[in-house]
Coordinates of C-alpha atoms in Angstrom, one line a residue:
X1 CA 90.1 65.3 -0.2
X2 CA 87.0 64.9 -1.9
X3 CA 83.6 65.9 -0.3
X4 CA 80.9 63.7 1.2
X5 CA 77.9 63.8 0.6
X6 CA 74.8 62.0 2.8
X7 CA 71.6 62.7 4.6
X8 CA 73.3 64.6 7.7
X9 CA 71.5 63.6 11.6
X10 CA 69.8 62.2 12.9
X11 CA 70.3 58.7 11.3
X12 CA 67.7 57.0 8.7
X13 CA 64.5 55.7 10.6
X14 CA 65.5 57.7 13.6
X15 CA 63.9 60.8 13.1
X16 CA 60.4 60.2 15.2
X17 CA 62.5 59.5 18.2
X18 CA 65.1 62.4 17.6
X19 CA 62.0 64.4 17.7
X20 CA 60.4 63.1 20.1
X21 CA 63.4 63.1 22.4
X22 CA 63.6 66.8 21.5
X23 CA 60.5 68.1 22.3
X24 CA 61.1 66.7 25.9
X25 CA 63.7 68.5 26.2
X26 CA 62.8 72.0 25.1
X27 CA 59.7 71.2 27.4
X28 CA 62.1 70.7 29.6
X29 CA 61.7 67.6 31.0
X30 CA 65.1 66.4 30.4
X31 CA 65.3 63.3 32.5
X32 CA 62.5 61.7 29.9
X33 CA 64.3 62.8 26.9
X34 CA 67.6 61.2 27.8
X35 CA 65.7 57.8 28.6
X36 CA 63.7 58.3 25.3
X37 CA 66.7 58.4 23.4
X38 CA 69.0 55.6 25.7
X39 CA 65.9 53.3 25.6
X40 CA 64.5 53.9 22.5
X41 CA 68.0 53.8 19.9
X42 CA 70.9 51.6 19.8
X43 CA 73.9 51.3 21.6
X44 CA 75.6 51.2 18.2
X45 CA 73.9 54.6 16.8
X46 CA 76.2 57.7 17.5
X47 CA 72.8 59.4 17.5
X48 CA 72.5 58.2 21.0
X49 CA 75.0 59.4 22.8
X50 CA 75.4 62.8 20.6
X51 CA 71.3 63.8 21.2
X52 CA 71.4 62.3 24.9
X53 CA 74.5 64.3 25.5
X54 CA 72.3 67.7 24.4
X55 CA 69.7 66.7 26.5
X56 CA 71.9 66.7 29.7
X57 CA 73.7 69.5 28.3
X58 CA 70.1 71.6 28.5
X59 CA 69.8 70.6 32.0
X60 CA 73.3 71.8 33.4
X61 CA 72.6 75.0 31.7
X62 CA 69.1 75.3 33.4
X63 CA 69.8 73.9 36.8
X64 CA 73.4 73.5 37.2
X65 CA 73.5 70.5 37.5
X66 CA 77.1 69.4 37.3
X67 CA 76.1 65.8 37.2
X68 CA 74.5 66.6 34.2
X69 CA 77.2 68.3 32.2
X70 CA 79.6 65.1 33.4
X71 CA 76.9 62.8 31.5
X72 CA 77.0 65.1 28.7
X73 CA 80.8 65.1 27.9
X74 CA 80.8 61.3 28.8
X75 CA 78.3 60.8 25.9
X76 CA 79.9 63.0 23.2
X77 CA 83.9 61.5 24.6
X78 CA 82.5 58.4 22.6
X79 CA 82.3 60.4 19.7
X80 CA 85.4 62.7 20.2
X81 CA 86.9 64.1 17.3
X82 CA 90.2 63.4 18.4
X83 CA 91.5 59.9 17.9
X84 CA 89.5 56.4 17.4
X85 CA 85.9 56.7 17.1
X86 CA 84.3 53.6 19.4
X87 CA 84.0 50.6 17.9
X88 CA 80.7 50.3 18.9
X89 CA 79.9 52.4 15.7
X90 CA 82.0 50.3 13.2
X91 CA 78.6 49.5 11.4
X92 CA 77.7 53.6 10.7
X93 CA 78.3 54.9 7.1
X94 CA 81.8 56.6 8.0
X95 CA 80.5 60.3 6.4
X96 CA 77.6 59.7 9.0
X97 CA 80.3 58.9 11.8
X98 CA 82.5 61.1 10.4
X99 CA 79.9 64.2 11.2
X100 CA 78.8 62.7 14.1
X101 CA 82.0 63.4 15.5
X102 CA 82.7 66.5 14.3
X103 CA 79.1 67.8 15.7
X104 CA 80.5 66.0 18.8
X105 CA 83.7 68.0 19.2
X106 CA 81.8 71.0 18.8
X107 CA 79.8 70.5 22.0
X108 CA 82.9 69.2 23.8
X109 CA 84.7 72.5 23.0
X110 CA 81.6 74.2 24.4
X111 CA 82.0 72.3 27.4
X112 CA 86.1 73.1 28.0
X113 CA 85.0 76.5 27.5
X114 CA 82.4 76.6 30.3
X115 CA 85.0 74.7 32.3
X116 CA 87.9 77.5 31.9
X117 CA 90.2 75.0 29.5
X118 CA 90.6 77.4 26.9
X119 CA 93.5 75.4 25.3
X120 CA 91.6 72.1 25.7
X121 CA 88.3 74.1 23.7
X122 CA 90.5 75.4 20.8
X123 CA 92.1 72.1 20.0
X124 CA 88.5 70.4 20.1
X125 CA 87.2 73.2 17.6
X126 CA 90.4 72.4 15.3
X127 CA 89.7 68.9 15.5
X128 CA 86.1 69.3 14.7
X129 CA 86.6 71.8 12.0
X130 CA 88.8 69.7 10.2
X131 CA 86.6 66.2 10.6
X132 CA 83.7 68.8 9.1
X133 CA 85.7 70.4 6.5
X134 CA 84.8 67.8 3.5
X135 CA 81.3 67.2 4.2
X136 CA 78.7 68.1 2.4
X137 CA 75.2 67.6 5.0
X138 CA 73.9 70.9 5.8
X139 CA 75.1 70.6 9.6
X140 CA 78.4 70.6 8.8
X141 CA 78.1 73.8 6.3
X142 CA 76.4 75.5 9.3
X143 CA 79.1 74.6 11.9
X144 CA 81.5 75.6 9.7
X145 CA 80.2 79.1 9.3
X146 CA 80.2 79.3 12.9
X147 CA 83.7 77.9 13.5
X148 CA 84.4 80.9 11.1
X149 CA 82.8 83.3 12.9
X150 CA 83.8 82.3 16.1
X151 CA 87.5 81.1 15.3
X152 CA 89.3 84.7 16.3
X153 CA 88.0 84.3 19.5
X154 CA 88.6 80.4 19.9
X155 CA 92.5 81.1 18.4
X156 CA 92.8 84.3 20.1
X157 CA 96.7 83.7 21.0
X158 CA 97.4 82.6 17.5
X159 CA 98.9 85.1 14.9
X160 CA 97.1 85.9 11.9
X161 CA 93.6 85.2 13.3
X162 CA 90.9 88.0 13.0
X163 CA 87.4 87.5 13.1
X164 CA 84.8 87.3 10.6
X165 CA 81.3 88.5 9.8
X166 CA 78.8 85.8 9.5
X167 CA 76.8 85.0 6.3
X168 CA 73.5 85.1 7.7
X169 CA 71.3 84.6 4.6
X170 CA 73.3 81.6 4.0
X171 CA 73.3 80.5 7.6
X172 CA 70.0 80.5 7.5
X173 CA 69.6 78.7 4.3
X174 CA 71.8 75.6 5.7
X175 CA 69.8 75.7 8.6
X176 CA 66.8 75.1 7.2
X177 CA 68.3 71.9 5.6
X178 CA 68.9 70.7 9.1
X179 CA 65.8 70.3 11.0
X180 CA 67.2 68.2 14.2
X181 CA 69.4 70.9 14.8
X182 CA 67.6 73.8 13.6
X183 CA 66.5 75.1 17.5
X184 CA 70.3 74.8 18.1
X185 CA 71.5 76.7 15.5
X186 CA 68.9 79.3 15.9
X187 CA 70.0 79.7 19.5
X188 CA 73.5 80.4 18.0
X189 CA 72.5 83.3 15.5
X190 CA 70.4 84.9 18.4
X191 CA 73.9 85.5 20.4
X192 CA 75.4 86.4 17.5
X193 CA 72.6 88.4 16.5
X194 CA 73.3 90.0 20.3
X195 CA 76.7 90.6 19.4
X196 CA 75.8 92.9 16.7
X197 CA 73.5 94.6 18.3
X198 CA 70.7 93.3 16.6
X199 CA 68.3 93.1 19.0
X200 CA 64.8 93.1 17.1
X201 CA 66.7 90.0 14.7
X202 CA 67.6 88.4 18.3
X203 CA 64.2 88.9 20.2
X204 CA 62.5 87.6 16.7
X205 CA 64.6 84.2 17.3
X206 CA 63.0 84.1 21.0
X207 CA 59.6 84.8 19.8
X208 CA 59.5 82.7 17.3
X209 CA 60.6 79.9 19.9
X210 CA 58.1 80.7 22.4
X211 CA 55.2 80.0 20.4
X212 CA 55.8 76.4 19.9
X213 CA 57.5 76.1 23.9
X214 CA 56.3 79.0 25.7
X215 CA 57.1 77.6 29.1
X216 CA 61.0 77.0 28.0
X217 CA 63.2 79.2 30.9
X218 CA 66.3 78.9 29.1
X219 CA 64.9 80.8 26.1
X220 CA 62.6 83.0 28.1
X221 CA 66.1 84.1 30.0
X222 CA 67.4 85.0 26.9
X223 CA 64.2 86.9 25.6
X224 CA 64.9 89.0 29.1
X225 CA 68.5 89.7 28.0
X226 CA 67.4 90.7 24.8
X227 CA 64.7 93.2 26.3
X228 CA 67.8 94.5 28.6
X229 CA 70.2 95.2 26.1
X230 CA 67.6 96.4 23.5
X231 CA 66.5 99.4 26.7
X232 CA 63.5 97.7 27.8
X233 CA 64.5 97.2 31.1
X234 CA 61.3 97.6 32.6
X235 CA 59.8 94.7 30.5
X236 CA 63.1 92.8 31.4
X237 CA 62.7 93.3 35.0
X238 CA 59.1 91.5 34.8
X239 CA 60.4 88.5 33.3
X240 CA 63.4 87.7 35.4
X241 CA 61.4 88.6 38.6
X242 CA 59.0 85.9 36.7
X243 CA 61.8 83.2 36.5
X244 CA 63.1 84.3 39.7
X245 CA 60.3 83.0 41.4
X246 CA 60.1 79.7 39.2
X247 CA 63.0 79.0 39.3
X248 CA 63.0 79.7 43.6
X249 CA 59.8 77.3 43.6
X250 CA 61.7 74.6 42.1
X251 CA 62.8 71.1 43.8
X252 CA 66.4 71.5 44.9
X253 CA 68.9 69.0 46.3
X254 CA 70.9 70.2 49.7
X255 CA 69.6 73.7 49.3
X256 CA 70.9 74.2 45.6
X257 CA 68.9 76.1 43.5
X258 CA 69.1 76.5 40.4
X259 CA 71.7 78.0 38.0
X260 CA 69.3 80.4 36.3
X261 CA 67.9 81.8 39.2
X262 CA 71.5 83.1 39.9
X263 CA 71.4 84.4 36.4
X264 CA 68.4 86.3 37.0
X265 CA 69.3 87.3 40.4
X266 CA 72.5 88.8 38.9
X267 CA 70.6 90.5 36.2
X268 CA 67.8 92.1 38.6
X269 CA 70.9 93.7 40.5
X270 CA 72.1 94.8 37.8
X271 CA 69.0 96.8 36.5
X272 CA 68.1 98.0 39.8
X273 CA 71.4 99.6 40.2
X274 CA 70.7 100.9 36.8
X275 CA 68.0 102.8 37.9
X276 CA 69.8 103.9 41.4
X277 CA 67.6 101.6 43.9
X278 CA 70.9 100.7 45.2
X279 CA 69.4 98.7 48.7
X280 CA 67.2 96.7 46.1
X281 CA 70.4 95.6 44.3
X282 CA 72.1 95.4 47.1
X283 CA 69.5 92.5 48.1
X284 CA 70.1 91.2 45.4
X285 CA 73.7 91.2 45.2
X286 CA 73.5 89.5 48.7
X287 CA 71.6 86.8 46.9
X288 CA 73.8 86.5 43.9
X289 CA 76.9 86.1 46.5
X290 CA 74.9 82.5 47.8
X291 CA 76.1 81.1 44.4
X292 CA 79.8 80.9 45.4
X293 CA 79.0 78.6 48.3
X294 CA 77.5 76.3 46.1
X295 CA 80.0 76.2 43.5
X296 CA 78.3 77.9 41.0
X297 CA 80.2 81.2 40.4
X298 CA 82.2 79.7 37.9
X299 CA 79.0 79.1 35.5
X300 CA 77.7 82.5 35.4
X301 CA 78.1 84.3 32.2
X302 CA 81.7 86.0 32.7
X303 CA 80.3 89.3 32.1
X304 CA 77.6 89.2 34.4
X305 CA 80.0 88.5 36.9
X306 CA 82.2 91.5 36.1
X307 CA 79.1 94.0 36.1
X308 CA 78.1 93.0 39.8
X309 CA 82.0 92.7 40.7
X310 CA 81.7 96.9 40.2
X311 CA 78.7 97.2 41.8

């Protein structure tokens, strides 16, 4: 099959709003950036329901708010990579739908994954991968790469899969073609980054970030990490105590707070134990354990869990 070739997202003479709707969300004022983009593009634009989707996504991940993450994969299930796209988007370009769905999928895989449906995630990547595989816009090249990267993990039950080093320079490079998606792309190579143990290449990522949204918990978390693995545990211990108490001082619904307080809860144990104050982490374990009752557990990072499990 031949490749296509087009502008990639988001869609002509939707850009301002895109960005607009963006900014609100890395600002983190999520509830304005979903109406910006419900109210503001129409019904028939996949670029509606794929940005609003991200915008929810960024609030499940911050507050855990399931609600949220329902909206999200409701949004990007009109877009699914699997079967029929909507009708509604009969009037798109079809390379435009086309990678619309794909970038779709992607998310939705995400999603499974969070969720614990690892079989339902890998067949969503596949899907995606496939939809991506002849397109030529610089969001699908970068996807791509990261299906790659990712794809001995995602297939880990299948023969023959291993996993694969990332080409970062030309990563980068198809980022920078992409500027709707560049923060989200960026957020990818920082784990990735992580993963190699890369940690002044990851903490650049954050910095960089933080200029433009300083206030931005979900990166700030991840600036924390980054100081935690990298030794800096001191520095790391200020800025989740930081969050801690933002994210404490937060409106909450029925007592729930927040998912990343938990997160920095779970990492303040985890340092304190560290560094043998064992009744401060045990404080702190006793407030990481208030997360099962409110059905969070499951959305901790897996291996935070299993650090404080052999505490």
């Amino acid at each position: 099959m031949g490749s296509i070739c087009f502008a990639g997202v988001p869609l002509s003479g939707e850009a301002a709003l895109v960005r607009k709707a963006l900014d609100q969300v890395y600002r983190m004022d999520y509830v304005a950036a979903e109406e910006t983009l419900t109210k503001g593009l129409p019904a028939e634009s996949p670029s509606r329901p794929y940005f609003a989707g991200l915008a929810c996504m960024n609030r499940f991940l911050d507050w855990g708010d399931t609600v949220a993450l329902r909206r999200a994969e409701g949004y990007w299930e009109n877009l699914s990579p699997r079967g029929e796209a909507s009708k509604a988007y009969r009037k798109t370009d079809p390379g435009d739908l086309q990678l619309y769905r794909g970038l779709a999928g992607v998310q939705l895989s995400y999603a499974a994954t969070l969720r614990g449906q690892r079989l339902r995630a890998a067949s969503l990547a596949l899907a995606s991968n496939s939809l991506l595989a002849d397109l030529k816009a610089p969001e699908a090249r970068a996807t791509r790469m990261l299906y790659e990267y990712y794809r001995g993990r995602i297939l880990e039950n299948l023969p023959f899969v291993s996993e694969a080093e990332l080409d970062v320079p030309g990563f980068r490079a198809a980022v920078a073609e992409a500027p709707a998606l560049r923060e989200m792309f960026q957020g990818s190579l920082f784990w990735i980054h992580m993963d190699g143990a890369r940690y002044p290449e990851a903490q650049a990522i954050a910095t960089e970030f933080l200029e433009r949204f300083p206030e931005n918990r979900l990166m700030r978390q991840m600036r924390a990490d980054v100081l935690f693995r990298s030794g800096k545990t001191a520095e790391a211990r200020a800025a989740y105590e930081k969050l801690r108490e933002e994210y404490a001082a937060l409106p909450t619904t029925a007592g729930r707070l927040p998912l990343g307080y938990f997160r920095c809860v779970g990492n303040l144990a985890r340092i304190q134990a560290a560094a043998g104050d064992r009744r401060g982490a045990e404080a702190r374990r006793a407030e990481w354990n208030r997360a099962e009752g409110l059905d969070l557990m499951p959305w901790l990072p897996p291996q935070l869990r299993r650090d404080l499990a052999r505490l």
